[in-house]
PDB file of C-alpha atoms in Angstrom:
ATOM      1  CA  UNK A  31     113.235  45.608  41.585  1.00 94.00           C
ATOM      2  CA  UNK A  32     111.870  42.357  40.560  1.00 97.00           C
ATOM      3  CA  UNK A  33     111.650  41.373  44.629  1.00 95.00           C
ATOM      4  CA  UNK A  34     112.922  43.720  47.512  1.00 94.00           C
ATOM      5  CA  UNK A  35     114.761  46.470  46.554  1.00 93.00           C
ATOM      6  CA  UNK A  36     118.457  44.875  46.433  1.00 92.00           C
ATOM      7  CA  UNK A  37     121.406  47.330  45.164  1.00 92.00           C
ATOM      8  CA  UNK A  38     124.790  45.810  44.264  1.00 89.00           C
ATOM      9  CA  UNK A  39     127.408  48.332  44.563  1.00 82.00           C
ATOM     10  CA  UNK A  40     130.955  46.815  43.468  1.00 81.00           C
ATOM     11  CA  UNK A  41     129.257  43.396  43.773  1.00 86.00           C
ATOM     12  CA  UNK A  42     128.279  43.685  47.314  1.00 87.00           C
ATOM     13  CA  UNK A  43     124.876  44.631  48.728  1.00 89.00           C
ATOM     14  CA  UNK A  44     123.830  47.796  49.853  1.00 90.00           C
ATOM     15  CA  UNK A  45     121.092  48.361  52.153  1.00 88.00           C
ATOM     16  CA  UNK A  46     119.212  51.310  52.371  1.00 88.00           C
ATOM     17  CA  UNK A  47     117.187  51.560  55.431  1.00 85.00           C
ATOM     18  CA  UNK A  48     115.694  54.413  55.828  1.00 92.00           C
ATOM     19  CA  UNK A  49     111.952  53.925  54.093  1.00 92.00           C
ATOM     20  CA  UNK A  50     112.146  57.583  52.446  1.00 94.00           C
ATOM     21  CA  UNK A  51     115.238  57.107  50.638  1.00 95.00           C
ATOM     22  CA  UNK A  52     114.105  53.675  49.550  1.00 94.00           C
ATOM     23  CA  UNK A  53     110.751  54.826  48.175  1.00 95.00           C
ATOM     24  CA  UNK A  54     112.489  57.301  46.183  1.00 96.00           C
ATOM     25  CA  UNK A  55     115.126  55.396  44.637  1.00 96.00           C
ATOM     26  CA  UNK A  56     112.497  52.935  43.686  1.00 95.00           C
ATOM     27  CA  UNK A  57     110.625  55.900  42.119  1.00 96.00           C
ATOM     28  CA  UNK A  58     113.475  56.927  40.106  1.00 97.00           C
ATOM     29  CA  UNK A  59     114.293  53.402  38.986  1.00 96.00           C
ATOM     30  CA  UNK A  60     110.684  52.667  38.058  1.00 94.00           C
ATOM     31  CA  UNK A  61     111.679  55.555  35.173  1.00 94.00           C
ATOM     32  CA  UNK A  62     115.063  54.781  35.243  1.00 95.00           C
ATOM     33  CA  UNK A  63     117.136  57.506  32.747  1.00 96.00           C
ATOM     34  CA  UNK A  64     114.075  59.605  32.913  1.00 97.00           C
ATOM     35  CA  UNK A  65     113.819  63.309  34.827  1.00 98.00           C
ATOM     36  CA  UNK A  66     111.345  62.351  37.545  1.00 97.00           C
ATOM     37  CA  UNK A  67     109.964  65.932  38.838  1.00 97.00           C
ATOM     38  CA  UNK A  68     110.046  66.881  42.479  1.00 97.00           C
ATOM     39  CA  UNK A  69     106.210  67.268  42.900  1.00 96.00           C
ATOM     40  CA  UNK A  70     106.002  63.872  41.915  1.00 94.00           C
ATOM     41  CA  UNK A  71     108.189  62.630  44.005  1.00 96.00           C
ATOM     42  CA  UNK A  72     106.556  64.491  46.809  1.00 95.00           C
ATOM     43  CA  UNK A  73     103.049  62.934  45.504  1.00 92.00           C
ATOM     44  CA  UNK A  74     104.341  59.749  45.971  1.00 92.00           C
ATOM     45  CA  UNK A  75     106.163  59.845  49.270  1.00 93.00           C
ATOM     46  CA  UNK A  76     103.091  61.314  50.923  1.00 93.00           C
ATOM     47  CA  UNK A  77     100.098  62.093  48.885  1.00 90.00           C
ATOM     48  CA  UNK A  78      97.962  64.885  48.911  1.00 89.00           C
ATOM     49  CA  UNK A  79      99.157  65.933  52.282  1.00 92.00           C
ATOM     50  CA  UNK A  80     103.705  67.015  51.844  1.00 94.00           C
ATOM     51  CA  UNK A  81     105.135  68.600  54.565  1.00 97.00           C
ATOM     52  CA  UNK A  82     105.939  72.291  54.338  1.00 97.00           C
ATOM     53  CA  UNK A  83     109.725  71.299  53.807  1.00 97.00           C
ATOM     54  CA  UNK A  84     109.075  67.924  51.436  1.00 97.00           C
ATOM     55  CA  UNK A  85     111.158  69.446  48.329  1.00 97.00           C
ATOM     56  CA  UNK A  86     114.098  70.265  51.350  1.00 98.00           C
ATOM     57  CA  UNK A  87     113.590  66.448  52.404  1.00 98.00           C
ATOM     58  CA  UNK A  88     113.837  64.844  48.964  1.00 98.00           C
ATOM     59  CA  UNK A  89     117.677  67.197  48.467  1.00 97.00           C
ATOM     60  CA  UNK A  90     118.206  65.385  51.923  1.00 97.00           C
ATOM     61  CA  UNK A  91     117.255  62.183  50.922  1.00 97.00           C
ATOM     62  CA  UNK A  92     119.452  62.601  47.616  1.00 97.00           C
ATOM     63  CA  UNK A  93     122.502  63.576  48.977  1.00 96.00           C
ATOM     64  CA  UNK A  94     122.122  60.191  51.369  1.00 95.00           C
ATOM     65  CA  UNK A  95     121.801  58.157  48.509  1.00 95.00           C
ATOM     66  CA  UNK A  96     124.541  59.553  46.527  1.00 95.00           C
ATOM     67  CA  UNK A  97     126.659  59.230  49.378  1.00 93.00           C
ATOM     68  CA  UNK A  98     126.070  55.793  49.149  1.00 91.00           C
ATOM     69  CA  UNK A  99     125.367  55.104  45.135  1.00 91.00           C
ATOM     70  CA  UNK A 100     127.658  57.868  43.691  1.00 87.00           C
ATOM     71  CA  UNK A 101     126.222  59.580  40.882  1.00 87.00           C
ATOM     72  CA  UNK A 102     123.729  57.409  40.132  1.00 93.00           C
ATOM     73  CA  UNK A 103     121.340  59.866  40.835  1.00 96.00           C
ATOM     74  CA  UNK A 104     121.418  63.514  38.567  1.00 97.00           C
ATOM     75  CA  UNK A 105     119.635  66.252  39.212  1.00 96.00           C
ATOM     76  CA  UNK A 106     117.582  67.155  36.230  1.00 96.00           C
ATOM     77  CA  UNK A 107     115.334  70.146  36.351  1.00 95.00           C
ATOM     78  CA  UNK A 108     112.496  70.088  37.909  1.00 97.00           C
ATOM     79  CA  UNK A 109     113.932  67.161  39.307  1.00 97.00           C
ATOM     80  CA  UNK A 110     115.967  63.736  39.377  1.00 98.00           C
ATOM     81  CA  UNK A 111     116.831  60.682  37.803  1.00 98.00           C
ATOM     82  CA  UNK A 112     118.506  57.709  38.419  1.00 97.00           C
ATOM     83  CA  UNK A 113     121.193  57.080  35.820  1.00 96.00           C
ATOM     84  CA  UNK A 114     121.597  53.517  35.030  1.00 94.00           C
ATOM     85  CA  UNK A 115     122.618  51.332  32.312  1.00 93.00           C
ATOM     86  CA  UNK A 116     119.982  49.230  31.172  1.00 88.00           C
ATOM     87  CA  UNK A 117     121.812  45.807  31.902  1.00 89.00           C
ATOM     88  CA  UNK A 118     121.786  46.937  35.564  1.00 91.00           C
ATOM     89  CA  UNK A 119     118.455  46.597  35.973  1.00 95.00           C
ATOM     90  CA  UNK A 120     116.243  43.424  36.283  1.00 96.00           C
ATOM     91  CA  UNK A 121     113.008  44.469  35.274  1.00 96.00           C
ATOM     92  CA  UNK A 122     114.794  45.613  31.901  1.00 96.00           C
ATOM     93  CA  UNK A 123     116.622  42.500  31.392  1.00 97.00           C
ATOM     94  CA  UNK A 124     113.197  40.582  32.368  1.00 98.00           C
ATOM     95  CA  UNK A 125     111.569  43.100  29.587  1.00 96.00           C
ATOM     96  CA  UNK A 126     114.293  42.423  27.222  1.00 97.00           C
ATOM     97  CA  UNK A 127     114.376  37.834  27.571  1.00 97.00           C
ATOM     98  CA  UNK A 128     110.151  38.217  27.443  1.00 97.00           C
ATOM     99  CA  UNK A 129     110.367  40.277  23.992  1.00 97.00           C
ATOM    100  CA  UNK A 130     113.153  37.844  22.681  1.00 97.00           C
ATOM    101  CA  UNK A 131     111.059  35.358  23.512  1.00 97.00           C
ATOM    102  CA  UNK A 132     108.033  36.646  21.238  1.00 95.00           C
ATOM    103  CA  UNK A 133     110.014  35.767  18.106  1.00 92.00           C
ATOM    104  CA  UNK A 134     111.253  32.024  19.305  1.00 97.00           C
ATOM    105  CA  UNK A 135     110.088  28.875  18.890  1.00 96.00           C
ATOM    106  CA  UNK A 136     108.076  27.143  21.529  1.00 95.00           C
ATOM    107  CA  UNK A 137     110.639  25.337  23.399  1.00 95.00           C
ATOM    108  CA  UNK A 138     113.554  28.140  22.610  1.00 97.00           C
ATOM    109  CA  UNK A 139     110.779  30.258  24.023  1.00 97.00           C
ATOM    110  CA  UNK A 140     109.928  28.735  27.192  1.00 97.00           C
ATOM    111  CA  UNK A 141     113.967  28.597  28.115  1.00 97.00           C
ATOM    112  CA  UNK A 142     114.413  32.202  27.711  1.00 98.00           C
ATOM    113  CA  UNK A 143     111.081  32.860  29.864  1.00 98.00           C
ATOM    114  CA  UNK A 144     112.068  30.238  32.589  1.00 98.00           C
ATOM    115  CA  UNK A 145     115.652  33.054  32.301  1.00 98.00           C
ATOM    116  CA  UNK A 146     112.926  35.424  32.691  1.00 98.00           C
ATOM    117  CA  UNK A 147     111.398  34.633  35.078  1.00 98.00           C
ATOM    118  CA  UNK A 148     113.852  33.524  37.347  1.00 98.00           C
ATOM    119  CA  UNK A 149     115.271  37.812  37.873  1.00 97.00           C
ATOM    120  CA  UNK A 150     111.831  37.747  39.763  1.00 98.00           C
ATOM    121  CA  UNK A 151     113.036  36.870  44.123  1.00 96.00           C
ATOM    122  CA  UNK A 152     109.726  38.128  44.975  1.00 96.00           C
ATOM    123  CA  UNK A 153     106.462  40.266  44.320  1.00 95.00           C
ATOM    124  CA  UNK A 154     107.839  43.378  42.820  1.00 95.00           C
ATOM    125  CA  UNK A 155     109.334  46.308  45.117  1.00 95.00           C
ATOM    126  CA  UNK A 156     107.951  44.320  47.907  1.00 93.00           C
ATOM    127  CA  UNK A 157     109.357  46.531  50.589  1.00 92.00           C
ATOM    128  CA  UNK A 158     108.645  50.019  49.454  1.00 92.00           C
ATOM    129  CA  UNK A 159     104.842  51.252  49.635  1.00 84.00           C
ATOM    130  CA  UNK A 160     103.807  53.954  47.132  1.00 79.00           C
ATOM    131  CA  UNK A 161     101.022  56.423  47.698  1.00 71.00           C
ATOM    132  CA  UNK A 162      99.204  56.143  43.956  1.00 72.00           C
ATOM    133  CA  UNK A 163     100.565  55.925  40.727  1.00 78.00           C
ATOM    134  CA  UNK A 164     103.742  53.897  41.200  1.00 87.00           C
ATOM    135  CA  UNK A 165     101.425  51.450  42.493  1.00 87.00           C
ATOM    136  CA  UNK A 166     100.093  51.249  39.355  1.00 89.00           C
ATOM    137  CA  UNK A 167     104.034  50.827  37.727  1.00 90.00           C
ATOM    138  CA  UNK A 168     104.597  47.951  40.257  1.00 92.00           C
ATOM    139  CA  UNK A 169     101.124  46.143  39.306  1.00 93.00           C
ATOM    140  CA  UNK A 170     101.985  46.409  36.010  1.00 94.00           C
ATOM    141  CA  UNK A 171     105.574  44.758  36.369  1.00 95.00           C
ATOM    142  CA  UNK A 172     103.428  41.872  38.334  1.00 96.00           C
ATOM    143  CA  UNK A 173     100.851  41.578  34.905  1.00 97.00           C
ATOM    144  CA  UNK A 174     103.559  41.260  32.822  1.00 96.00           C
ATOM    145  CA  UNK A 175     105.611  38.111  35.188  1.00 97.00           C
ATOM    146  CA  UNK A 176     101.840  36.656  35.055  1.00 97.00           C
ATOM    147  CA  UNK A 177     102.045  36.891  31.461  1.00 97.00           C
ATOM    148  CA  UNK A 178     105.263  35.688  31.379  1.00 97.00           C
ATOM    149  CA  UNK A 179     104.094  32.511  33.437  1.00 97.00           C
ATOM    150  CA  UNK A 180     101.300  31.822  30.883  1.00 96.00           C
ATOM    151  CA  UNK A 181     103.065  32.296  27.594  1.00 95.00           C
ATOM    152  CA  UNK A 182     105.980  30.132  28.892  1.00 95.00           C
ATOM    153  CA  UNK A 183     103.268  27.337  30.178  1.00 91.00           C
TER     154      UNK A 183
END
């Protein structure tokens, strides 16, 4: 997340193409292990203004990505979420060297933020486009790598 969306799936890439299915992985991995609920999800991928059959889509759009990811995604009433461990994802081990880093000395601290820093291949989610409050998730992952920058500096 920390970049384009990139998924490693037994340690080769997987691209998903279709902007839909991307946008709502990304939403579910933004609050990865969380239930995400289907009128969010509909918020998101287009705003005040769903389609009759958005809630039909986003089943549509699951079963794609499971096809490709396995069970990575669960259905959890009233909606989804994208199982995965917390090692899996960069934004959590990025969360997890910047903490560690709190409690270090200066130079023990800059190492572990240069780790830190270098998960980030990008501006974050750079190829997925949000309608509203993800947008605020992803600006917030962007603070934090500026902070990052200025406490290791």
């Amino acid at each position: 997340m920390l970049g384009p969306l990139e998924i490693i799936v037994d340690g080769r890439p997987l691209k998903v193409a279709a902007a839909k299915e991307r946008t709502l992985l990304a939403l579910l991995l933004l609050r990865a292990n969380e239930t995400v609920s289907t009128e969010r999800l509909m918020q998101e991928l287009w705003g005040d203004r769903p389609p009759p059959s958005a809630a039909k889509l986003i089943q549509t759009y699951v079963s794609h990505l499971r096809r490709q990811l396995g069970d990575v995604i669960a259905t959890r009433p009233p909606g989804y979420a994208a199982v995965v461990p917390d090692e899996r994802l960069d934004s959590t081990r990025f969360e997890e060297l910047v903490q560690r880093a709190e409690g270090e000395d200066p130079s023990s601290a800059a190492a572990t933020l240069r780790e830190a820093l270098s998960l980030w291949r990008g501006a974050a989610l750079e190829d997925v486009s949000f309608e509203s409050s993800a947008q605020q998730d992803v600006e917030q992952l962007e603070d934090r790598r500026l902070s990052a920058v200025a406490q290791r500096i």
